[in-house]
CSV table of C-alpha atoms in Angstrom, one decimal:
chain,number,residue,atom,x,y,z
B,1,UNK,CA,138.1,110.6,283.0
B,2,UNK,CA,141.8,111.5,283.4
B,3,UNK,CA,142.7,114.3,285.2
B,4,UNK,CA,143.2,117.8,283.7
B,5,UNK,CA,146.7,119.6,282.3
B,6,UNK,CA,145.2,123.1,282.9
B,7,UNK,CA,146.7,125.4,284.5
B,8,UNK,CA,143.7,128.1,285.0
B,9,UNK,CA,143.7,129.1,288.8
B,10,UNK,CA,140.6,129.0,290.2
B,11,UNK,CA,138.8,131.0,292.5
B,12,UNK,CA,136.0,129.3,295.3
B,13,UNK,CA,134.1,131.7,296.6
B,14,UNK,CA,131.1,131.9,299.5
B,15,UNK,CA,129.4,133.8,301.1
B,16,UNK,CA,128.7,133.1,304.9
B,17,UNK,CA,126.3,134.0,307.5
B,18,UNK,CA,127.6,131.1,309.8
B,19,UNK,CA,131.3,130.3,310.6
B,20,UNK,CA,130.9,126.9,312.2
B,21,UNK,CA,129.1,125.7,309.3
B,22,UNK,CA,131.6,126.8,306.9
B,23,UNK,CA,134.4,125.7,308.8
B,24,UNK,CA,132.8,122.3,309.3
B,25,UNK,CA,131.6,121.5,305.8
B,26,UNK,CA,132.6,123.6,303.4
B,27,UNK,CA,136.5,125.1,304.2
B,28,UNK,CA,137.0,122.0,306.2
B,29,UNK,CA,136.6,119.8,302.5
B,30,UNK,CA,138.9,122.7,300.9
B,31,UNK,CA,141.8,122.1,302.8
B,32,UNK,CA,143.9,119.5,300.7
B,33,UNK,CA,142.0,120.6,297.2
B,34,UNK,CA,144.0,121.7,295.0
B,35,UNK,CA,144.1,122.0,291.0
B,36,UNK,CA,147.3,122.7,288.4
B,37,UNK,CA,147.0,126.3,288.3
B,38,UNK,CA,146.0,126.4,292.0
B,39,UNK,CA,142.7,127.6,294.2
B,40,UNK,CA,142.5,130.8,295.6
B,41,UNK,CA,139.3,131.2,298.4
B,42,UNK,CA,137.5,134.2,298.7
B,43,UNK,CA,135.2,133.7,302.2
B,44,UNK,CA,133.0,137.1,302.0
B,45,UNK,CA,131.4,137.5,306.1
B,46,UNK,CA,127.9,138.4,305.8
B,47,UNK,CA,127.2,137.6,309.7
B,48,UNK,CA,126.3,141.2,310.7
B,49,UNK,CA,124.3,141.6,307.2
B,50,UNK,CA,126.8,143.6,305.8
B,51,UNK,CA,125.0,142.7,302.6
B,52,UNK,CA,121.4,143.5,301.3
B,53,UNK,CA,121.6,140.1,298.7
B,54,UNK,CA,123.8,137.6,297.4
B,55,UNK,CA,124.0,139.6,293.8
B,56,UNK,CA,125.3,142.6,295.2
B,57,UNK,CA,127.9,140.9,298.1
B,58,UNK,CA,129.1,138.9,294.8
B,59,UNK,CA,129.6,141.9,292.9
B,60,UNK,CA,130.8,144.1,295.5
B,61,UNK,CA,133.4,141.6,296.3
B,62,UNK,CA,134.6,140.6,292.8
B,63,UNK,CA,134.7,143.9,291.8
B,64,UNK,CA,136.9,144.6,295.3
B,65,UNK,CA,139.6,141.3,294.3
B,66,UNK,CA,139.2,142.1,290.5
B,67,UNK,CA,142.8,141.8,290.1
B,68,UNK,CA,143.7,138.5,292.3
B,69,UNK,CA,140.7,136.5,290.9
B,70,UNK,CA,141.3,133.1,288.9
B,71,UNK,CA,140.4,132.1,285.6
B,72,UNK,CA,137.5,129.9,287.1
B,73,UNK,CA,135.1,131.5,289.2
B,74,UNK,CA,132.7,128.8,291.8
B,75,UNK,CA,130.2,130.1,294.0
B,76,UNK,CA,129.2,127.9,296.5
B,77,UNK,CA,127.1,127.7,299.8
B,78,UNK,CA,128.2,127.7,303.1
B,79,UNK,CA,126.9,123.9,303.3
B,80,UNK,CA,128.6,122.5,300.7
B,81,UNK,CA,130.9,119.3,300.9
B,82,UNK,CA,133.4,116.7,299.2
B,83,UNK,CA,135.0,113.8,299.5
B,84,UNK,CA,137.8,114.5,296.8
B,85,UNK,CA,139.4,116.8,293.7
B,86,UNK,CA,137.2,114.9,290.9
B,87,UNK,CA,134.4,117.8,290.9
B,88,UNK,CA,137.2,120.1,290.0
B,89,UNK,CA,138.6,118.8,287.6
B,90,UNK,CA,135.8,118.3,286.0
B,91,UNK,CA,134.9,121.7,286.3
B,92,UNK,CA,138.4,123.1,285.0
B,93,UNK,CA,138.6,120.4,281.9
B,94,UNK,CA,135.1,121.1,281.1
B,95,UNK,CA,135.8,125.2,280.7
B,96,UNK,CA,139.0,124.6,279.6
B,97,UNK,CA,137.5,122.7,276.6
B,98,UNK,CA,134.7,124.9,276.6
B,99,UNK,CA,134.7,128.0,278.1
B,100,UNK,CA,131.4,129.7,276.9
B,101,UNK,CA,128.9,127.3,279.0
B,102,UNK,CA,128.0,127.9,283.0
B,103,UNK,CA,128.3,124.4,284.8
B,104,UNK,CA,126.4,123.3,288.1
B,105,UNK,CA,125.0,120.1,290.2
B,106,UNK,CA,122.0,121.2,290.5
B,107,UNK,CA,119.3,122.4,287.7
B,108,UNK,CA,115.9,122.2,286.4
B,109,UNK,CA,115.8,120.7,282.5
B,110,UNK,CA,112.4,121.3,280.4
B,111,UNK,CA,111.6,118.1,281.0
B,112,UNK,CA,110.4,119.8,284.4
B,113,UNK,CA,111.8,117.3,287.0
B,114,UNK,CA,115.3,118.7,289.2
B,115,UNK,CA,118.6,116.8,288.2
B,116,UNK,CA,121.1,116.2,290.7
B,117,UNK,CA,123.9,113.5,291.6
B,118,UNK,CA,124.1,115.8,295.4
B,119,UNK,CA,123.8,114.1,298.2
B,120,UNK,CA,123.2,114.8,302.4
B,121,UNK,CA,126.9,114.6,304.2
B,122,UNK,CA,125.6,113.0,307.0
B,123,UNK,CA,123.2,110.4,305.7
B,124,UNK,CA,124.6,110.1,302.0
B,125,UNK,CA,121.6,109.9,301.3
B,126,UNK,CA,120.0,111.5,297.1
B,127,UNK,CA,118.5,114.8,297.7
B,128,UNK,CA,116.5,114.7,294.4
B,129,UNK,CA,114.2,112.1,293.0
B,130,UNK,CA,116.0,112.4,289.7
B,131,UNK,CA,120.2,111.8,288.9
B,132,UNK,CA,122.0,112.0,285.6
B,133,UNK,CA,125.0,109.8,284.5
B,134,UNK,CA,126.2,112.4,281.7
B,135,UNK,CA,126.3,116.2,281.8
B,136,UNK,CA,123.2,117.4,280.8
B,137,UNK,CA,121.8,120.9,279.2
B,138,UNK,CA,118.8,122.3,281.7
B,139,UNK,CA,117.0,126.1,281.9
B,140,UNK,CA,118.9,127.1,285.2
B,141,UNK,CA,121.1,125.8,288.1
B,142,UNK,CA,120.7,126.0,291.8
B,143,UNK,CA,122.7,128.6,293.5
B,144,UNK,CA,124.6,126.2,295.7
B,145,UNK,CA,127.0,125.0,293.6
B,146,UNK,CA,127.9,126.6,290.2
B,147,UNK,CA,130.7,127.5,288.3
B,148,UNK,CA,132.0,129.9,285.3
B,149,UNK,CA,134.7,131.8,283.7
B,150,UNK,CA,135.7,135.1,284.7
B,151,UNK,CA,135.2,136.5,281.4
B,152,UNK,CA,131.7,135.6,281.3
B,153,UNK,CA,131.0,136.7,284.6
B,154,UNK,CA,132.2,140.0,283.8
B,155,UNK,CA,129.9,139.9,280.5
B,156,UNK,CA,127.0,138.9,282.7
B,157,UNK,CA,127.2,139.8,286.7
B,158,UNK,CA,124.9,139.4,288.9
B,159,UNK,CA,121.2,141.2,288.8
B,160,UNK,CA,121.3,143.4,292.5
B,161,UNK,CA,117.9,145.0,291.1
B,162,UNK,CA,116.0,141.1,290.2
B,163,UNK,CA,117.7,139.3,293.0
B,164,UNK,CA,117.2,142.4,296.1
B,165,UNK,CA,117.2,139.0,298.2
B,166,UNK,CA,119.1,135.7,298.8
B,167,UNK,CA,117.1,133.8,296.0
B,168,UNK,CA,117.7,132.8,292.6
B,169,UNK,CA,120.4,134.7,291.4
B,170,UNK,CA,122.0,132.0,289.6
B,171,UNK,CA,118.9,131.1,287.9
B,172,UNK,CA,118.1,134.8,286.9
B,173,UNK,CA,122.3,134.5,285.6
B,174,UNK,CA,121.2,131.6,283.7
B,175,UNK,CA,118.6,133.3,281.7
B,176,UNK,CA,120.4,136.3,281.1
B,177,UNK,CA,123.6,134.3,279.7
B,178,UNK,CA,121.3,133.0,277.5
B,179,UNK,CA,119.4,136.0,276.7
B,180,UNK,CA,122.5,138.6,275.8
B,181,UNK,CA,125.0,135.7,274.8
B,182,UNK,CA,123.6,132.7,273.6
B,183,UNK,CA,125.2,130.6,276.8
B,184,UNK,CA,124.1,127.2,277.7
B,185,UNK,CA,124.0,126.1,281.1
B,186,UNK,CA,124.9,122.3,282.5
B,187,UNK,CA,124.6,120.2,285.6
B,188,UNK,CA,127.6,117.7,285.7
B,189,UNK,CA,127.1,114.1,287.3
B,190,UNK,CA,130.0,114.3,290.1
B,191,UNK,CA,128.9,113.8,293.6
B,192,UNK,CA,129.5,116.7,296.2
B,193,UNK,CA,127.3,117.0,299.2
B,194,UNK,CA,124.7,119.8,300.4
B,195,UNK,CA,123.4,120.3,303.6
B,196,UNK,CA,124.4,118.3,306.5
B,197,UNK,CA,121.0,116.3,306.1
B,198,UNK,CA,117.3,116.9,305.0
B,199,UNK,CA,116.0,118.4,308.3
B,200,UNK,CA,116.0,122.0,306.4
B,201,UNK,CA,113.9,121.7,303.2
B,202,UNK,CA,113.5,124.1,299.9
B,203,UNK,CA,111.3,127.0,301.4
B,204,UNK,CA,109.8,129.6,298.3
B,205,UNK,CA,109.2,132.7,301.2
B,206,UNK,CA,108.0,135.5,300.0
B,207,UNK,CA,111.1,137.2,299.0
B,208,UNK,CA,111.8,134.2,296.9
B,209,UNK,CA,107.8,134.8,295.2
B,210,UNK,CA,108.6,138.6,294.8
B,211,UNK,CA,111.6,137.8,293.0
B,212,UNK,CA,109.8,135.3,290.5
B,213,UNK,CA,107.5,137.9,289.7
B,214,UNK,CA,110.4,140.5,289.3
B,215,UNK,CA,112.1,137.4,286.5
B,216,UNK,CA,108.6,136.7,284.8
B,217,UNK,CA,108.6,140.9,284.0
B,218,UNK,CA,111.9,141.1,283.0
B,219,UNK,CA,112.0,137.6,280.2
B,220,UNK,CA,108.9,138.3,279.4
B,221,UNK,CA,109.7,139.1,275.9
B,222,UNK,CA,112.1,136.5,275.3
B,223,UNK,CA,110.7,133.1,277.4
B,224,UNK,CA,107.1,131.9,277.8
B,225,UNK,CA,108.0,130.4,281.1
B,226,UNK,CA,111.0,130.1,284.0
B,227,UNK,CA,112.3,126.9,285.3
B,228,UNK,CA,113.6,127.5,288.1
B,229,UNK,CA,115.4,124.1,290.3
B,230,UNK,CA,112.3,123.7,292.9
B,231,UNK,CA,109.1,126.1,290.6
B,232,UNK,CA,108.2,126.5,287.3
B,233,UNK,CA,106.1,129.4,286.5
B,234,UNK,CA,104.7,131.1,283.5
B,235,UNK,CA,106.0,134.7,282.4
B,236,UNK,CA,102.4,135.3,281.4
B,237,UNK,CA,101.4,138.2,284.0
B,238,UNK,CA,97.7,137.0,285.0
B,239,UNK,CA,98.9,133.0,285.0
B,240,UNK,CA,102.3,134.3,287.3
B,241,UNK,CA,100.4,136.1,289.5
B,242,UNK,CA,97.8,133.7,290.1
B,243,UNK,CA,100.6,131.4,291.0
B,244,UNK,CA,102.0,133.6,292.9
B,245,UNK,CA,99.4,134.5,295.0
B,246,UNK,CA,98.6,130.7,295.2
B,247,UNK,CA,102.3,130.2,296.5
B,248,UNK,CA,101.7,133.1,299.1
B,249,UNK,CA,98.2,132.5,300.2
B,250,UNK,CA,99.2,128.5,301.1
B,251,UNK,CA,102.5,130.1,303.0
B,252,UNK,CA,101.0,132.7,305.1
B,253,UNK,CA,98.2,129.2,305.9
B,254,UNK,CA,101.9,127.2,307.1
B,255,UNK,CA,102.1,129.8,309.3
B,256,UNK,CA,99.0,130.8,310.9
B,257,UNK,CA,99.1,126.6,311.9
């Protein structure tokens, strides 16, 4: 695809609890990107747990650099990688054309099986079974990697009372686009890279369980179930917190062995 005219500024912006791994994956793939309207970084230090949850260090943050923030907002993880500017450009065409859509790499479509062109930096090896060749519509997108407008941020923001924690706040974003503007969210087929390699896996803790359960109350009303890139559960209150407990009862089991 050929490269885009825009001239939106973007901001990339993380949230840390690790400098070494930022600096060796994530800033260290930043240095020569660049886009026409330029990239701003904002690198928010959560090392001495400044922070309660990922929602609240985004808002408190944006809401801080209101005034120097881009066009395009991308939050990212720590541990997140590229080779080149084709990600970005994708990213700024795509909500250039289309502005009213929230675009990741990552996501869960209805067909129930994660999508996802990512790949580990050190092995290059697929981190999900399943890849796409075009963009493609799913229910949410994983939190490492996704993108937006400013304006619909500032329709949306971030749920600090859902996502207390560090999980799903892009998913519980997805569903509340949806629910109070009718947005549509994507996960584009351009390679970047997450995590170094697979030796740390998808873990669904507690605090991730307790804020599923906190999502199936609150889209209760408006979905039957939530798809979320590694669990799908029903907003039905016995069947979610039968699953629930399930999910708990086999953790705490991990555990004990």
């Amino acid at each position: 695809m050929p490269m885009t005219n825009s001239n939106q500024t973007v901001s990339i912006i993380c949230v840390y609890n690790n400098r070494e791994q930022l600096d060796d994956m994530l800033a260290k793939s930043l240095i020569n990107i660049n886009i026409g309207g330029g990239v701003k970084k904002l690198f928010i230090d959560n090392i001495s747990n400044n922070y309660p949850s990922c929602a609240n260090a985004y808002n408190t943050e944006l809401r801080k650099h209101r005034n120097e923030l881009g066009e395009i907002l991308i939050f990212l993880h720590q541990d997140i990688a590229f080779d080149d500017n084709i990600w970005l450009e994708r990213i700024v065409r795509e909500l250039a054309d289309n502005p009213n859509q929230i675009l990741g790499f990552a996501g869960m479509p209805k067909a129930g099986r994660t999508i996802s062109n990512m790949r580990y930096l050190k092995t290059k090896q697929l981190i999900t079974r399943t890849q796409l060749k075009e963009k493609t519509e799913v229910e949410s997108l994983d939190e490492c990697c996704f993108a937006m407008t400013k304006k619909i941020y500032n329709k949306v923001r971030f749920d600090e009372e859902t996502c207390s924690h560090w999980h799903l706040y892009a998913v519980d974003f997805c569903y509340e686009a949806r629910r109070k503007i009718e947005l549509k969210s994507y996960v584009i087929p351009e390679l970047i890279y997450h995590k170094y390699d697979g030796t740390s896996g998808l873990s669904t803790d507690l605090h991730f369980l307790k804020t599923l359960w906190k999502m199936t109350k609150k889209y209760r009303k408006n979905y039957s179930f939530i798809f979320t890139p590694c669990y799908i559960i029903s907003t039905s209150p016995v069947k979610a917190l039968a699953k629930l407990t399930k999910s708990a009862i086999k953790n705490l089991t991990k555990q004990a062995n």
